[in-house]
Every structure is written in C-alpha cells, then in structure tokens.
C-alpha cells in the first residue's frame, strides 16, 4: 500500500494553488490548507502540477537491443521526464506482432513499475508491409493493444493501409502511421531536401514524401470511416492537410515531437549523426508552422519518438548511422521553452497536448485525468523557474544520442507520481 | 594551410596560390629522370579507400612516393556498418598504427570530416560521397590556369560545368574554387540533375545555372564535362542515353561551336558517346591528360604543405 502523501502548495495547471492529498492511489482531497496529519509532506511551493504525461511514441528497444535501452531504463527515463504512461513501438526484435509479444512488453513494464508501458502492435507481420499482423488477438490479449504502427516504416501499400484502418474499427483501434512514401524518400534519405542537402551532398528527404502519405491516409480514413493518427508530423504541408481534413470532419489526429518543435536542419551542417532523425529536422518555416498548429489544435499531441541507440550505431558516416534521438527526459522542458515561455500555450494547454489528449487517442483509462478528487494520483510537479541544462551523461537512459546536450531548456521536472507513489522526487528517481 | 584538407572552404586564395606555386615546381620534377624528392622521408601516408578508385588512389600514391613518404593503400570497400564495425573503430585502428596523413575516399558525404574529428593525423578528403573532392578541383583549376597563362588568369574567365550535378562531388568543389579564383561559372544540367535548393545556393556563392547547354557553350572559355552514370536512368533522372546526349552531351556538332583554344576537361572516367564524343575527348584542345598529370603535382603539393609545414621544398 502506498503512504498517504500531502503535496503542499502546488499550482494546479499553473493557475490555482492547492494542496493534494494522495491516499490509496487516488487524489483523496484537493484544496487549500489541507491537514497533514499522518501524511508525508512534499513541499510543492512554486511548482506547477500537471496530470502525468502520456507518450504516444517511444522506442524502448527491448526485446532485441537491450544494449541501447531496456524497458526498465526506458521507464526510468520516462519517469524522470514526468511521464506516467508510454506506448512502446513495435519495431523491436522480435517485432511486437503477436499477442504473446505484446504481453511480454506489458509484463516487463509492470515489473519495472515506474510508468504504465503499453505495447504498440505492428500493423503488418514483421513490419513487412504486406500481411496484417494479428491485430485482433493483440487487442484481446492482456495487453489490450489499441494503437498499431509499423513505425520506422510506412504502411506504404494503400490497400494494406485501407484494410488495417477498416479492421481495427471492430475494437476501436487506431493506426499510427509513419508517413514516408518510400519511393520519394528511400532508406538512405536522411537530410531535409533543400539547399542544405544540395550543398552537403546528402540524400534528400523531401517534405512532400510525408505530405502525400498524410493526404492519402486522411482520404482513406474518410472513405472507410476510420480513425488515423499521424506520427511525428514534420512539415508545414502536413499541417495544411491536417487542417483541411479536420475541417471536413475526418477522424484524424496528429503528434509532433519536441525536436521538430525546436531543432532545425542547419544542425546537419557538421554531419553529426546525433542530429540524424526520421523524419529529418526541417527548416525554421516548418518549425514555426508546427508550433502554430500545436497551439491551435491542428496537431493534437506532443510525442517524443524517444529513440535510443548504442554509441557505435551512431559512429558511422552520416548516411550509414542510425536514425533517432533521445527525448523522454527533455520533452517537457522543451515544450516549456518553445510553447509556454513564448506565450503560445498555457500549462493547461500543455496538460492537454502531453497528457489528456494522448491518453484519449490511445484509449488509456486512468491516465490523462484531471487533477480532481477521486481521480488516479498520476501527476508531475514542474519547476518553471528552474531551467534545465542538459548533460547527456546525467541521463538515466542507457544511450547518449542526446541532441539537447549543452542546451538550457525552460523548466525542469521535480517529481512524478504514479497512482500515488512517487517515482521521482527532487528530480531524481526514488 | 590548416591541418586537414576536407573542403575547398578550408582554403584561402593565398593557400591556393601557394599550392599552385608548389605544384608548378613539382610538375617540373615529374619530367626529371629521377623523380624522388626527400621532403617527406620517414613520414607515413595511408590511402584509406572505402570506395573503388584507380586514378585518384594511384595519383595520391605516386605523389606520396615521389616525396619519399611511405605510402600504403588500404581498400576497405563495403560499409563498415555492414561488417558490424563502426567507421570510428575502423579509422582509429588504422590511425593507431602510427600514421602522419590519411587520404580518405568514402562513398558517404561528410565521412572525411568525421574522420578528421577522431584522429590526430592530417586528413585529406579524396572524395566524400556526393559532397566534395577538393584535390580534383585544385588540379582542374591549376590545369585551366596554366592553359590561360598562369597565375591570376582565371579571373573573369567563363567556365561551364555540365552534367550530373546532383551526384557530383567534382562540381561541388569546383564551383567553390573557381568562383574563389574569380572565374564566372555556369552549371548546366537538366532540372532532375540540378542539386536541390541550387537557386539560393548559387546566388550566395555567385554562380549561374542553366538548363540549356547550347545557350551557354558559345560564351564558354572552358568546358568541364562530368561523368553521367547510366544507372541514373533507372532512377528516372532522364529517359535515355540518347536523349541525354542530344541535350547535354559535348557532341561533334557542339565541339564546332567551341573556339579551338577552349580547354575541354573531364575528371574521368569518361563515358565516350554519352556525355562526351570521342572527337571532343581526343581533340587537340582536350585537357584530359593534362589534368591527370597535374593531379600528381597538385597532390604532391597538398601532401607537402600538410606534412612538411612551411619550409621550401
């Protein structure tokens, strides 16, 4: 059983100050001046309380690449970042394309016990893009898989995508699409196609390779009456398509990563594979469009695409190095810098895009709930007055491919609570 | 000069002048019966080639040997990624043997720069993917300058660079060097073989672009033809070899448009009949073999200045 904890003087959503009494995993009382009798007291003076963050998009690498990350270390990084639930992508080895594989991820997550780890199921067997994986069996398993994705690869065949969208309607599933037309942006494409790719001689990854798939998928969603989710939206053109689709009433949601909200393609000028990510970093115009779209609701959620890699997998020539960057520990500080400090969003908005909306997209019960009496005590305390200077060697992730190293970001995570139990206090794992 | 030669951007006009002066002296050595200079005796140069090459590798090898360096070739074809070894490990292993200079050819853009960040030795970029090939540009400019009458003679000359610009490291290095030396450069290719974003880039660097070779040729003081790989057709870059030649080849008809003194350059290997007609390749005004000969002199100058410091040869 968890202790009774009194969190004193937190600023709920950065708006109203209140105490939170946590008992039996729920918010037993919420209000000013609560009695601390019998409770362990956590001083939250000056700290903003938000519902525990929910990440629609992580790569925890287990099973298969436990040298880069495990479900335990990924859970630790998530907790340090203020998350209470993460979705673990299916591109592990073996791929999460069966009920058994999904339950294994669920169980390892429960054993770690720091965040709720929900497996994402593969859309197609072995991420092969041809035959549907056992979507229904994964949903019927103990893991209750609801989000399906071949992430890392695009479900490129329109017929397969159509069938997947239709099939998961039976149980309220959603397909999260890695939008990359493989003919327009092949496996070596690694730099936003533009002046910089031309000068550097790097294979271009044009924005249109994403946009044509997003456009196709929203039309398929309209045709089938299904729901589609756009993973890691990265271009202004994608934002335009999403805005149009939502105006038509098409059931589409979209996420953006912290790195696409702040980092730009010019960072590739030194050929440092730390900045190699898929989709690639884009120019400032795209970054600006993504920020505006997140603020106005065209983009629904922030998701990290946390992608740990062993050091040697990044120490190749740029085109040969692995795609991806760390993100769990820095997501909230980045969003604080980019969206809150800039005045584009309030903390209530942050709670929406990093907690309640992603929880709703993934159909997670007990996550993303408001900070109200009776709700599960999943929340994070953020210090908006304590910028975070990122040191990659201070990370609890097993990997060091951290594009934020040396940067100072707008806020830091002080404490995280999962069902009333602190997983992080004073910025460190409990 | 700096410690490495990775890009034309590493060089100032003074550096280029110095290199060309030294190259001219080295060029004279080439015609002696005894070609060896003692300048780099006891120094070790490794030609680390991750990609097939005959002319560049042998040119660097001869250059090193004529300077009395111990020159060793290592062919490391096939990406180290596929062998499970990182590029960094491969390079550190070789550097640990005790090397003064690494001459690196790699199919990936940026590889030479990355290598230079990992090792203490001097690194010479002998071609990195579709990024740069600075020694080729230096030998091209040196060849043209000799044709035009020596130091300073490139200023105001109009050079046309024609072919597969997208995939050409020769183009990327040449456009930087020729503009630095005051030449007016026009690059010519069909739109599919123009590098992305070339519009803003060309304005910044100061060169012109064209899709029309016949408009550019009459005003050219020199023509540089680039190799076009036949594989590009399957990538949809152009429909057929025949159509490419009609649009962008230096054909016999186009040769007549050129003045008799206009040098024709090609970095090789040539696709005779595709981007360059035999008549043009073998014309009296062709500079192709002069380029090869100048290549050794330029590479001697590069190795000399990187390894022997500022002493005179």
XYZ file of C-alpha atoms in Angstrom, chain B residues 52-56 105 133 136 169-170 225-229 266-272 274-276 281 288 292:
28
model
C 36.826 1.776 -55.687
C 39.195 4.204 -57.336
C 42.042 3.788 -59.735
C 43.118 7.217 -60.798
C 42.765 9.131 -57.538
C 37.851 8.213 -50.026
C 36.650 16.269 -53.975
C 40.267 17.242 -58.113
C 31.476 15.991 -55.726
C 33.696 17.344 -58.505
C 32.098 17.700 -68.635
C 31.020 15.462 -65.751
C 30.526 11.745 -65.875
C 26.919 10.612 -66.092
C 26.255 7.192 -64.677
C 36.718 15.746 -67.765
C 37.562 14.232 -64.363
C 37.238 10.715 -65.760
C 36.369 8.024 -66.236
C 34.695 9.182 -69.446
C 31.575 7.671 -70.953
C 32.552 8.210 -74.549
C 27.312 9.681 -73.701
C 28.461 12.928 -72.124
C 31.454 13.396 -74.385
C 37.742 13.785 -75.776
C 42.007 15.437 -70.034
C 45.860 13.600 -64.857
